[in-house]
Each structure stands twice: as structure tokens, then as C-alpha cells.
């Protein structure tokens, strides 16, 4: 069994090899790195906080738009993406623990699994965006929904009279008037159009801005994790030095947390 004193000496020696020249020791560098990351995460929260405030304002002023338009989002795909990101947070936290225990192979595999989850998330998001593009469910002037074109029913039988008259039997009394047979297809279409709220493109503008910005953060996180993965393959991380893995994990958890708020606000509106 390795003596505690010897272990501490190795740990300090390993950490000191990564200390920049402007830090007095490894502890000061680690604390500065964590402080910088938390400040960066605070700016990210402020950025998305502004978008969430914009969402709240639009939702409060036009609730009918959000309730109507969210039916065009695929809840199943959104739910799968939520599960994928939660699982990626688990693999990322496990990767940090593997780095703390100097488990190099496990660290590489868990980082690769986290990056793979990021690809799955982006792939599903691409499918959703492609569907919205084909259906014309876009932002601003690009909002041209295909479902808005009401086609005339083809097999609508003409209204039948309630009383059939034998042409050979003549009566001196006039036939009764034909009662109303319901609304014509033109009236039904007009009544359906009045149910659709105006300015539905507002919802899809908010949807694409928030999910698109979140997707860019996912891409940035995957680039950082890939850089961490390359360094892990070279054996740069161990129980003596794992700060980059820890900081990358904090960023990835924030990205996942933002999506956990986006999913119910955009997909599960009531």
C-alpha cells in the first residue's frame, strides 16, 4: 500500500508540472480556474435568462399563440433528446470521477460516450428542424404553413331532400321546405380559419432562437470535450491534475440544465 506522505508528494509533483508561471502554486491555479468558469457560467445564465424573460413576456401577452403552435412540435423527439442529455450528464460526471481516480481508459470511454450523446442530440434536432422547414413553420416572413391551405372536399354528396316525391302522384299542396343541411365546406373552412390565432410566427421565432442558441452551445461543448479527450488519450489527467475535465463537466451540465427548462416550456405547454 502506498504511504500517505509519498502519495501527497506525488500528487503535488504532478500538479506542479501544470502550474502556469503566473500562479504561485497548483492550488491557486485550480481556484482561479474554477472562479473563472463560474463567472463564465453566470454570463451564460444571464444570456439565456434574457431569452426566458422574452419568452415569458410573449407568452403572457399571446397565450393563444403558444398553446396553438406547440402542437406542431414533436414531443417524442423532444423527450428523447431530454433523456439523451440527462444520460450525457451522467457519463460526464462519471468521467470526472474517473479522472480523479486516475482511471485513464475509463475516462476516455466516458468522454467518448458523452460526445456521442451530443451527436445524437444534434441529429434528432436536425430531423426536427428539417420537418419545420418543409412545413413552412419558420420565423417572421418565412412562416408559410403548409397546413393553412384548406382544400375543397372531393366526395361531398349533395344534400338529399327529406321527402321523396313520386312524379306520377301529383298533389295540389306545395312540398315542404328543405331544412338546413349544416354548414357548407366554405363556411366550415372559414370557421376553422378563425380559430387559428394571428402572428403564430412569434412562437417559432422564439423556438428557433432559443433552441438554435442552445444547439450552438452543445456544439461548443462537444469541441471542448473532444479536446479533453485527446489530452486524456495522452495520459495528461490523473488524481494529481484533472481541473480541465472538471471545468468542462461544469459547462456540459449547464448546457443540459438549460435544455431541461426549454423542453417543457416549448413542447409541453397547456
Coordinates of C-alpha atoms in Angstrom, one line a residue:
X1 CA 0.0 0.0 0.0
X2 CA 1.4 3.4 -0.9
X3 CA 2.2 5.6 2.1
X4 CA 0.1 8.7 2.5
X5 CA 3.1 11.0 2.7
X6 CA 4.5 9.5 -0.5
X7 CA 1.1 9.8 -2.3
X8 CA 0.8 13.5 -1.3
X9 CA 4.3 14.1 -2.6
X10 CA 3.5 12.5 -6.0
X11 CA 0.2 14.4 -6.2
X12 CA 1.8 17.8 -5.6
X13 CA 4.6 17.0 -8.0
X14 CA 2.1 16.0 -10.7
X15 CA 0.0 19.2 -10.2
X16 CA 3.0 21.5 -10.1
X17 CA 4.0 20.3 -13.6
X18 CA 0.9 22.0 -15.0
X19 CA 1.2 25.2 -13.0
X20 CA 1.5 28.4 -15.1
X21 CA 4.3 30.8 -14.3
X22 CA 1.9 33.5 -13.0
X23 CA 0.4 31.2 -10.3
X24 CA 2.3 30.7 -7.0
X25 CA 1.2 27.0 -6.7
X26 CA -1.3 24.5 -8.1
X27 CA -4.0 25.3 -5.6
X28 CA -4.1 28.9 -6.6
X29 CA -4.4 27.9 -10.3
X30 CA -7.2 25.5 -9.6
X31 CA -9.2 28.1 -7.6
X32 CA -8.6 30.7 -10.2
X33 CA -9.8 28.3 -12.9
X34 CA -13.0 27.4 -11.0
X35 CA -13.7 31.1 -10.3
X36 CA -13.3 31.9 -14.0
X37 CA -15.6 29.1 -15.0
X38 CA -18.3 30.1 -12.6
X39 CA -18.2 33.7 -13.8
X40 CA -18.4 32.4 -17.4
X41 CA -21.4 30.2 -16.4
X42 CA -23.0 33.2 -14.8
X43 CA -22.8 35.2 -18.0
X44 CA -24.4 32.2 -19.8
X45 CA -27.2 32.2 -17.3
X46 CA -27.7 35.9 -17.9
X47 CA -27.8 35.3 -21.7
X48 CA -30.4 32.6 -21.5
X49 CA -32.2 34.4 -18.7
X50 CA -32.9 37.3 -21.1
X51 CA -34.4 34.8 -23.6
X52 CA -36.5 33.2 -20.9
X53 CA -37.8 36.7 -20.0
X54 CA -38.7 37.4 -23.6
X55 CA -40.5 34.0 -23.7
X56 CA -42.4 35.0 -20.5
X57 CA -43.5 38.3 -22.0
X58 CA -44.7 36.9 -25.3
X59 CA -46.4 34.0 -23.5
X60 CA -48.2 36.4 -21.2
X61 CA -49.4 38.7 -24.0
X62 CA -50.2 36.0 -26.5
X63 CA -51.0 32.7 -24.7
X64 CA -53.3 31.5 -27.5
X65 CA -50.3 31.5 -29.9
X66 CA -48.1 29.3 -27.7
X67 CA -50.9 26.9 -26.9
X68 CA -51.8 26.6 -30.6
X69 CA -48.3 26.4 -32.1
X70 CA -46.7 24.0 -29.6
X71 CA -48.9 21.2 -31.2
X72 CA -46.6 21.3 -34.2
X73 CA -43.5 20.3 -32.1
X74 CA -42.7 16.6 -31.7
X75 CA -42.9 15.8 -28.0
X76 CA -41.5 12.3 -28.5
X77 CA -38.3 13.6 -30.2
X78 CA -38.0 16.3 -27.6
X79 CA -38.4 13.8 -24.8
X80 CA -35.8 11.5 -26.4
X81 CA -33.4 14.4 -26.6
X82 CA -34.0 15.2 -22.9
X83 CA -33.2 11.6 -21.9
X84 CA -30.0 11.7 -24.1
X85 CA -28.8 14.9 -22.4
X86 CA -29.5 13.6 -18.9
X87 CA -27.6 10.4 -19.7
X88 CA -24.7 12.5 -21.1
X89 CA -24.6 14.4 -17.8
X90 CA -24.3 11.1 -16.0
X91 CA -21.4 10.0 -18.3
X92 CA -19.7 13.3 -17.9
X93 CA -19.9 13.2 -14.1
X94 CA -18.6 9.6 -14.2
X95 CA -15.7 10.8 -16.4
X96 CA -14.7 13.5 -13.8
X97 CA -14.7 10.7 -11.2
X98 CA -12.6 8.5 -13.4
X99 CA -10.1 11.3 -13.8
X100 CA -9.9 11.8 -10.0
X101 CA -9.2 8.1 -9.6
X102 CA -6.5 8.1 -12.5
X103 CA -8.6 5.6 -14.5
X104 CA -7.4 6.6 -17.9
X105 CA -9.2 4.1 -20.1
X106 CA -12.5 4.6 -18.4
X107 CA -12.0 8.4 -18.7
X108 CA -11.5 8.1 -22.4
X109 CA -14.5 5.8 -22.9
X110 CA -16.8 8.1 -20.8
X111 CA -15.7 11.2 -22.6
X112 CA -16.4 9.5 -26.0
X113 CA -19.8 8.4 -24.7
X114 CA -20.6 12.0 -23.8
X115 CA -19.6 13.3 -27.2
X116 CA -21.7 10.5 -28.8
X117 CA -24.7 11.7 -26.9
X118 CA -24.1 15.2 -28.2
X119 CA -24.1 13.9 -31.8
X120 CA -27.4 12.0 -31.1
X121 CA -28.9 15.2 -29.7
X122 CA -27.9 17.2 -32.7
X123 CA -29.1 14.5 -35.1
X124 CA -32.5 14.5 -33.6
X125 CA -32.6 18.3 -33.6
X126 CA -31.7 18.2 -37.3
X127 CA -34.7 16.0 -38.0
X128 CA -37.0 18.4 -36.2
X129 CA -35.6 21.4 -38.0
X130 CA -35.9 19.7 -41.4
X131 CA -39.6 18.9 -40.7
X132 CA -40.3 22.6 -39.7
X133 CA -38.5 23.8 -42.8
X134 CA -40.6 21.6 -45.1
X135 CA -43.8 22.5 -43.4
X136 CA -43.0 26.2 -43.6
X137 CA -43.2 26.6 -39.8
X138 CA -40.4 29.2 -39.6
X139 CA -39.8 32.6 -38.2
X140 CA -41.0 36.1 -39.4
X141 CA -41.9 36.4 -43.0
X142 CA -40.7 32.8 -43.7
X143 CA -43.7 31.5 -41.8
X144 CA -45.7 29.9 -44.6
X145 CA -47.5 26.9 -43.0
X146 CA -48.5 24.2 -45.5
X147 CA -51.5 23.2 -43.3
X148 CA -53.1 26.6 -43.8
X149 CA -54.2 25.7 -47.3
X150 CA -57.8 24.4 -46.9
X151 CA -58.6 22.1 -49.8
X152 CA -62.1 21.6 -51.0
X153 CA -63.6 18.2 -50.1
X154 CA -63.9 16.0 -53.1
X155 CA -66.5 13.4 -52.1
X156 CA -69.2 15.6 -50.5
X157 CA -72.6 14.3 -51.6
X158 CA -75.2 16.9 -52.5
X159 CA -77.9 17.4 -49.8
X160 CA -80.9 15.0 -50.2
X161 CA -84.5 16.1 -49.8
X162 CA -86.2 14.8 -46.7
X163 CA -89.3 13.8 -48.7
X164 CA -89.2 11.9 -52.0
X165 CA -92.0 12.7 -54.4
X166 CA -93.4 10.3 -56.9
X167 CA -93.6 12.2 -60.1
X168 CA -96.8 10.2 -61.1
X169 CA -98.6 11.3 -58.0
X170 CA -99.4 14.9 -58.1
X171 CA -100.7 17.0 -55.2
X172 CA -102.2 20.3 -55.1
X173 CA -100.2 21.1 -51.9
X174 CA -96.7 22.5 -52.2
X175 CA -93.9 20.4 -50.9
X176 CA -92.4 21.4 -47.5
X177 CA -89.3 23.5 -47.4
X178 CA -86.0 21.6 -47.1
X179 CA -84.4 22.3 -43.7
X180 CA -80.8 23.4 -43.4
X181 CA -78.3 20.5 -44.0
X182 CA -75.4 22.0 -42.0
X183 CA -72.7 24.4 -43.0
X184 CA -71.2 24.2 -46.4
X185 CA -67.5 23.4 -46.8
X186 CA -66.7 27.1 -47.5
X187 CA -68.4 28.1 -44.2
X188 CA -66.7 25.3 -42.3
X189 CA -63.3 26.3 -43.7
X190 CA -63.9 29.9 -42.8
X191 CA -64.9 29.0 -39.2
X192 CA -61.7 26.9 -38.9
X193 CA -59.5 29.7 -40.1
X194 CA -61.0 32.0 -37.4
X195 CA -59.7 29.5 -34.7
X196 CA -56.1 29.9 -35.8
X197 CA -54.5 32.8 -33.9
X198 CA -52.7 35.6 -35.6
X199 CA -48.9 36.0 -35.6
X200 CA -48.1 32.4 -35.0
X201 CA -44.6 33.1 -36.3
X202 CA -43.8 34.7 -33.0
X203 CA -43.8 31.3 -31.3
X204 CA -41.5 29.8 -34.0
X205 CA -39.2 32.8 -33.8
X206 CA -38.8 32.2 -30.0
X207 CA -38.4 28.5 -30.7
X208 CA -35.6 28.8 -33.2
X209 CA -33.7 31.4 -31.3
X210 CA -33.7 29.5 -28.0
X211 CA -33.1 26.0 -29.4
X212 CA -30.7 27.3 -32.0
X213 CA -28.6 29.1 -29.4
X214 CA -28.7 26.1 -27.2
X215 CA -27.6 23.9 -30.1
X216 CA -24.6 26.1 -30.7
X217 CA -23.6 25.7 -27.0
X218 CA -23.9 21.9 -27.4
X219 CA -21.5 22.1 -30.4
X220 CA -19.1 24.2 -28.4
X221 CA -19.2 21.8 -25.5
X222 CA -18.5 18.9 -27.9
X223 CA -15.5 20.7 -29.3
X224 CA -14.1 21.2 -25.7
X225 CA -14.8 17.6 -24.8
X226 CA -13.0 16.4 -27.9
X227 CA -10.0 18.5 -26.9
X228 CA -10.2 17.0 -23.4
X229 CA -10.5 13.5 -25.0
X230 CA -7.3 14.0 -27.0
X231 CA -5.4 15.1 -23.9
X232 CA -6.9 12.1 -21.9
X233 CA -5.6 9.7 -24.6
X234 CA -2.1 11.2 -24.0
X235 CA -2.5 10.5 -20.3
X236 CA -2.4 14.1 -19.1
X237 CA -5.0 13.7 -16.4
X238 CA -4.8 11.9 -13.1
X239 CA -5.7 12.3 -9.5
X240 CA -3.0 14.9 -9.3
X241 CA -4.4 17.1 -12.2
X242 CA -7.9 16.9 -13.5
X243 CA -9.0 20.5 -13.5
X244 CA -9.8 20.8 -17.2
X245 CA -12.1 17.7 -17.0
X246 CA -13.8 19.2 -14.0
X247 CA -14.4 22.6 -15.7
X248 CA -15.6 21.0 -18.9
X249 CA -18.0 19.0 -16.9
X250 CA -19.5 22.1 -15.3
X251 CA -20.1 23.6 -18.7
X252 CA -21.7 20.5 -20.0
X253 CA -24.0 20.2 -17.0
X254 CA -25.2 23.8 -17.6
X255 CA -26.0 23.1 -21.2
X256 CA -28.0 20.1 -20.2
X257 CA -29.8 22.1 -17.5
X258 CA -30.9 24.8 -20.0
X259 CA -32.5 22.1 -22.2
X260 CA -34.4 20.7 -19.2
X261 CA -36.0 24.1 -18.9
X262 CA -36.5 24.5 -22.7
X263 CA -38.3 21.2 -23.2
X264 CA -41.4 21.8 -21.0
X265 CA -41.7 25.5 -21.9
X266 CA -41.7 24.8 -25.6
X267 CA -43.1 21.3 -26.0
X268 CA -45.4 20.7 -23.0
X269 CA -47.4 23.9 -23.0
X270 CA -51.0 23.8 -21.6

